[in-house]
Amino acid sequence: SIVVVGSLNMDLVVKVPRHPVPGETLLGSDYESHFGGKGANQAVAALRMGGKVRMIGRVGNDGFGERIKAHLKAQGINVNATLCINSPTGVAFISVDKEGQNAIIVSPGANSRLKPEHLSPIEFEGASVVVLQLEVPLDTVRRAARIGRESGARVILNAAPALPLAPADLALFDLLVVNESEAHAYCGLAVDSPGLGLEAARALRERCPTVVVTLGRQGAVWASPEGEGYQPAFEVRAVDTTAAGDAFIGALAVALGEGKSLAEAVRLGAAAGALAVTKPGAQSSLPSRLEAEAFLSA
Ligand code: ADP
């Protein structure tokens, strides 16, 4: 099974004619609420890819938290270790202007209250893959990686958002997945091509054995002890690139958990990422395994 330790958010989205300046009040559209948070998105992505998924995290007792848990549970994700605590839920306040430009304020809320001591090895039993991001405290991510390894799981870090990570931190993970801007943050290379992506992956391999760099519509590259490779992106009509990375990670985790090679796992990830950009939204745009397999064999 797949264990995801990470963030769960409610995204509150309002359309505005333009973004307000300090001190100004503007009228926006009716707001929309969407389920989000990289942790929850990746849990749903893995579930749709056919994974058995357990989500470990924290939500608040402000009404959003119970909705988030119920929503994940109804889809089939085990949320027994996602507790509703006395705090606000993680929320992203998103305004979108006429040009489609976002301005986002993230209030981490309950996500920041997930502490290392809240993680219990029992919750990792039977996990083949543990999936982590950086939207919960770093100490918690470190402990999740240690428990995951001790449980015999393969530990994947999606190092997003980019935070100052020490080289010793990166050594805690079996597989690191970064996008172009995170690759830049972690190794200083302005990655904008597969060639530079591969250079970044090689540099990061000094700290973590296997590195995958996703390159948006240029696909993804990887470097591992078994070798290196490039997976071009599949050509699709992009509508909304939100959650492409989350779709990619979920598919990668499930494929690796099934014992597939890294090349095969990245190919399924690229298919899932491509399908996700053809639909608006985050969790609502994540493709099923059937869709991804049909897309790959078309
Ligand atoms: P993030 O959302 O984390 O920035 P990327 O944009 O790199 O991640 O997307 C992850 C993967 O999704 C890419 O490696 C690629 O395979 C696929 N993907 C992303 N954008 C597109 C696109 N416009 N067309 C086709 N595939 C895409």
XYZ file of C-alpha atoms and ligand atoms in Angstrom:
325
model
C 0.000 0.000 0.000
C 0.927 3.690 -0.307
C 1.249 5.896 2.763
C 1.060 9.659 2.192
C 2.147 11.927 5.043
C 1.320 15.503 4.174
C -0.959 18.485 3.874
C -4.716 18.700 3.454
C -6.140 22.088 2.519
C -9.348 23.743 1.488
C -8.742 26.037 -1.486
C -11.035 29.083 -1.535
C -11.032 30.646 -4.973
C -12.518 33.990 -6.010
C -12.326 35.691 -9.407
C -11.425 39.379 -9.356
C -11.237 42.017 -12.110
C -7.698 42.739 -10.834
C -5.799 42.062 -7.613
C -6.397 44.613 -4.829
C -3.625 46.905 -3.638
C -2.966 47.338 0.128
C -5.812 49.181 1.814
C -8.220 48.586 -1.058
C -11.501 46.658 -1.024
C -12.646 44.997 -4.242
C -15.711 42.968 -5.115
C -15.057 39.493 -6.470
C -17.173 36.646 -7.801
C -18.929 34.043 -5.667
C -16.171 31.976 -4.108
C -15.616 28.332 -4.945
C -14.162 25.835 -2.513
C -11.957 23.005 -3.718
C -10.154 20.235 -1.906
C -6.400 20.731 -2.063
C -3.051 20.463 -0.344
C -0.216 18.573 -2.022
C -0.521 15.655 0.404
C -4.229 15.125 -0.189
C -3.872 15.719 -3.937
C -1.149 13.085 -4.195
C -3.155 10.646 -2.072
C -6.116 11.021 -4.443
C -3.788 10.774 -7.456
C -2.384 7.468 -6.146
C -5.867 6.163 -5.357
C -7.109 6.902 -8.898
C -4.051 5.059 -10.229
C -5.246 1.948 -8.394
C -3.239 2.293 -5.183
C -4.426 1.320 -1.723
C -3.835 4.590 0.092
C -3.518 5.728 3.691
C -3.312 9.458 4.412
C -1.632 10.733 7.560
C -2.197 14.394 8.414
C -4.117 16.931 10.437
C -7.240 18.970 9.717
C -9.069 21.471 11.906
C -12.426 21.529 13.695
C -13.749 24.493 11.697
C -16.100 22.543 9.437
C -13.598 22.246 6.581
C -11.669 19.473 8.310
C -14.607 17.078 8.585
C -15.579 17.774 4.970
C -12.053 17.004 3.797
C -11.885 13.746 5.754
C -15.327 12.619 4.620
C -14.467 13.407 1.012
C -11.274 11.328 1.094
C -12.932 8.486 2.983
C -15.843 8.317 0.538
C -13.371 7.773 -2.283
C -11.684 4.905 -0.441
C -8.681 6.518 1.240
C -7.918 5.348 4.783
C -8.032 8.518 6.917
C -7.899 6.883 10.376
C -4.568 8.628 10.986
C -5.788 11.996 9.703
C -7.072 13.574 12.886
C -9.389 16.516 13.283
C -7.778 18.763 15.916
C -8.638 21.963 17.737
C -7.174 24.415 15.215
C -8.113 25.978 11.895
C -7.817 23.752 8.801
C -5.115 24.544 6.254
C -6.592 26.975 3.748
C -5.332 28.506 0.508
C -6.938 31.870 -0.317
C -6.670 32.222 -4.074
C -7.676 35.171 -6.208
C -7.619 34.862 -9.974
C -7.630 37.948 -12.190
C -8.918 38.392 -15.752
C -5.589 37.310 -17.207
C -5.742 34.100 -15.166
C -2.916 35.240 -12.870
C -3.175 33.827 -9.353
C -2.363 35.513 -6.076
C -2.287 32.926 -3.296
C -2.078 33.103 0.480
C -1.605 29.775 2.215
C -2.528 29.477 5.888
C -1.048 26.103 6.929
C -3.296 25.759 9.994
C -3.581 22.177 11.236
C -0.896 20.982 8.783
C 1.740 22.811 10.827
C 0.578 20.946 13.946
C 1.500 17.473 12.609
C 4.472 16.680 14.857
C 7.065 13.877 14.630
C 5.701 12.252 17.790
C 2.296 11.923 16.142
C 3.679 9.350 13.687
C 3.450 5.741 14.728
C 5.292 2.881 12.955
C 2.066 0.831 13.044
C 0.592 3.229 10.500
C 3.401 2.402 8.068
C 3.097 -1.385 8.315
C 2.744 -3.048 4.932
C 3.578 0.131 3.018
C 5.529 -0.424 -0.187
C 5.901 3.295 -0.839
C 5.815 6.355 1.434
C 5.100 9.684 -0.269
C 6.170 12.960 1.368
C 6.122 16.676 0.499
C 7.233 19.790 2.385
C 3.876 21.271 3.427
C 4.100 19.776 6.944
C 6.964 20.497 9.393
C 10.379 19.295 8.250
C 10.981 17.329 11.476
C 7.820 15.378 10.750
C 8.920 14.688 7.181
C 12.281 13.438 8.467
C 10.680 11.095 10.975
C 8.216 9.800 8.377
C 11.179 9.014 6.104
C 12.992 7.122 8.873
C 9.923 5.105 9.854
C 9.182 4.409 6.197
C 12.652 3.036 5.599
C 12.569 0.950 8.774
C 9.255 -0.485 7.577
C 10.890 -1.551 4.326
C 9.075 0.972 2.142
C 10.559 3.009 -0.685
C 10.460 6.654 0.452
C 9.675 9.356 -2.113
C 10.120 13.053 -1.361
C 8.408 15.559 -3.608
C 10.518 18.487 -2.378
C 7.775 21.058 -2.838
C 7.528 23.854 -1.996
C 11.286 24.482 -2.127
C 12.635 24.832 1.409
C 16.242 25.016 2.587
C 17.062 21.316 2.941
C 20.452 20.183 4.239
C 22.345 17.564 2.212
C 21.903 15.210 5.181
C 18.137 15.643 4.843
C 18.090 14.536 1.228
C 19.972 11.362 2.171
C 16.862 10.261 4.124
C 14.927 9.591 0.927
C 15.222 6.910 -1.743
C 13.768 9.023 -4.484
C 13.578 12.770 -4.911
C 11.126 14.398 -7.324
C 11.453 18.101 -8.138
C 10.091 20.382 -10.839
C 12.160 22.970 -12.696
C 11.951 25.725 -10.096
C 12.629 23.347 -7.187
C 15.597 21.869 -9.072
C 16.901 25.422 -9.416
C 16.412 26.057 -5.697
C 18.223 22.862 -4.672
C 21.158 22.823 -7.069
C 21.403 26.337 -8.487
C 20.950 25.300 -12.122
C 18.376 27.305 -14.092
C 16.677 24.207 -15.490
C 14.744 24.889 -18.695
C 15.610 21.907 -20.912
C 15.941 18.122 -20.619
C 19.730 18.480 -20.842
C 19.887 20.857 -17.910
C 17.298 18.759 -16.068
C 19.616 15.783 -16.356
C 22.540 17.855 -15.116
C 20.472 18.881 -12.095
C 19.438 15.269 -11.477
C 23.089 14.163 -11.605
C 24.117 16.893 -9.174
C 21.320 15.993 -6.738
C 22.266 12.317 -6.930
C 25.245 13.109 -4.756
C 22.718 13.366 -1.936
C 19.832 11.073 -2.896
C 20.248 7.877 -4.954
C 17.447 8.443 -7.436
C 16.315 11.832 -8.727
C 13.472 12.683 -11.097
C 13.157 16.204 -12.503
C 9.789 17.078 -14.058
C 9.900 19.668 -16.820
C 6.250 20.583 -17.476
C 5.485 20.264 -21.167
C 9.062 19.128 -21.781
C 8.433 15.903 -19.875
C 10.736 14.465 -17.224
C 14.280 13.157 -16.792
C 15.795 10.840 -14.225
C 19.128 9.684 -12.902
C 19.445 6.568 -10.737
C 21.969 3.836 -9.899
C 20.497 1.833 -12.830
C 21.007 4.645 -15.316
C 19.489 7.800 -16.757
C 16.588 8.548 -19.011
C 14.277 11.072 -20.632
C 10.512 10.792 -20.962
C 9.133 13.411 -23.367
C 5.755 14.906 -22.419
C 2.681 13.592 -24.185
C 1.074 16.163 -26.418
C -2.255 17.376 -25.104
C -4.317 20.534 -25.156
C -3.497 22.210 -21.826
C -6.465 23.789 -20.041
C -5.138 24.107 -16.467
C -1.721 22.871 -15.356
C -2.725 22.747 -11.659
C -1.930 19.349 -10.092
C 0.116 18.007 -13.033
C 2.942 17.385 -10.591
C 0.603 15.750 -8.065
C -0.819 13.445 -10.747
C 2.733 12.548 -11.774
C 3.803 11.708 -8.205
C 0.712 9.612 -7.460
C 1.200 7.541 -10.607
C 4.938 7.193 -10.050
C 4.364 5.937 -6.502
C 1.754 3.374 -7.528
C 3.835 2.047 -10.425
C 6.939 1.706 -8.253
C 4.836 -0.014 -5.579
C 3.779 -2.527 -8.228
C 7.457 -3.284 -8.892
C 7.600 -1.485 -12.246
C 10.901 -0.028 -13.462
C 11.638 3.661 -12.985
C 11.291 4.196 -16.756
C 7.823 2.617 -16.728
C 6.824 4.521 -13.603
C 7.904 7.858 -15.108
C 5.983 7.019 -18.299
C 2.781 6.398 -16.307
C 3.509 9.601 -14.346
C 3.878 11.605 -17.553
C 0.589 10.191 -18.872
C -1.185 11.089 -15.629
C 0.370 14.586 -15.662
C -0.649 15.157 -19.281
C -4.230 14.035 -18.625
C -4.441 16.261 -15.535
C -3.647 19.400 -17.569
C -6.518 18.675 -19.959
C -9.068 19.360 -17.182
C -9.576 22.311 -14.825
C -8.977 22.050 -11.082
C -6.745 19.996 -8.837
C -8.253 16.812 -7.391
C -11.093 16.889 -9.933
C -8.590 16.735 -12.814
C -6.698 13.643 -11.617
C -7.086 10.761 -14.091
C -7.982 7.133 -13.379
C -5.665 4.220 -14.102
C -7.990 3.115 -16.881
C -7.800 6.535 -18.553
C -4.030 6.598 -18.247
C -3.592 3.083 -19.650
C -5.988 3.822 -22.533
C -4.083 7.045 -23.255
C -0.760 5.182 -23.269
C -1.968 2.492 -25.642
C -3.783 4.900 -28.005
P 4.558 20.756 -11.296
O 3.069 20.804 -11.447
O 5.015 20.169 -9.999
O 5.277 22.023 -11.668
P 5.255 19.750 -13.919
O 4.643 20.982 -14.486
O 6.689 19.490 -14.222
O 5.036 19.636 -12.360
O 4.369 18.512 -14.458
C 4.578 17.177 -14.070
C 4.515 16.274 -15.290
O 3.242 16.395 -15.918
C 5.556 16.616 -16.356
O 6.749 15.892 -16.124
C 4.857 16.188 -17.637
O 5.124 14.823 -17.911
C 3.382 16.382 -17.325
N 2.939 17.687 -17.865
C 2.928 18.876 -17.233
N 2.495 19.873 -18.044
C 2.223 19.283 -19.227
C 1.736 19.755 -20.499
N 1.440 21.062 -20.709
N 1.577 18.837 -21.501
C 1.862 17.535 -21.304
N 2.328 17.031 -20.144
C 2.513 17.881 -19.121
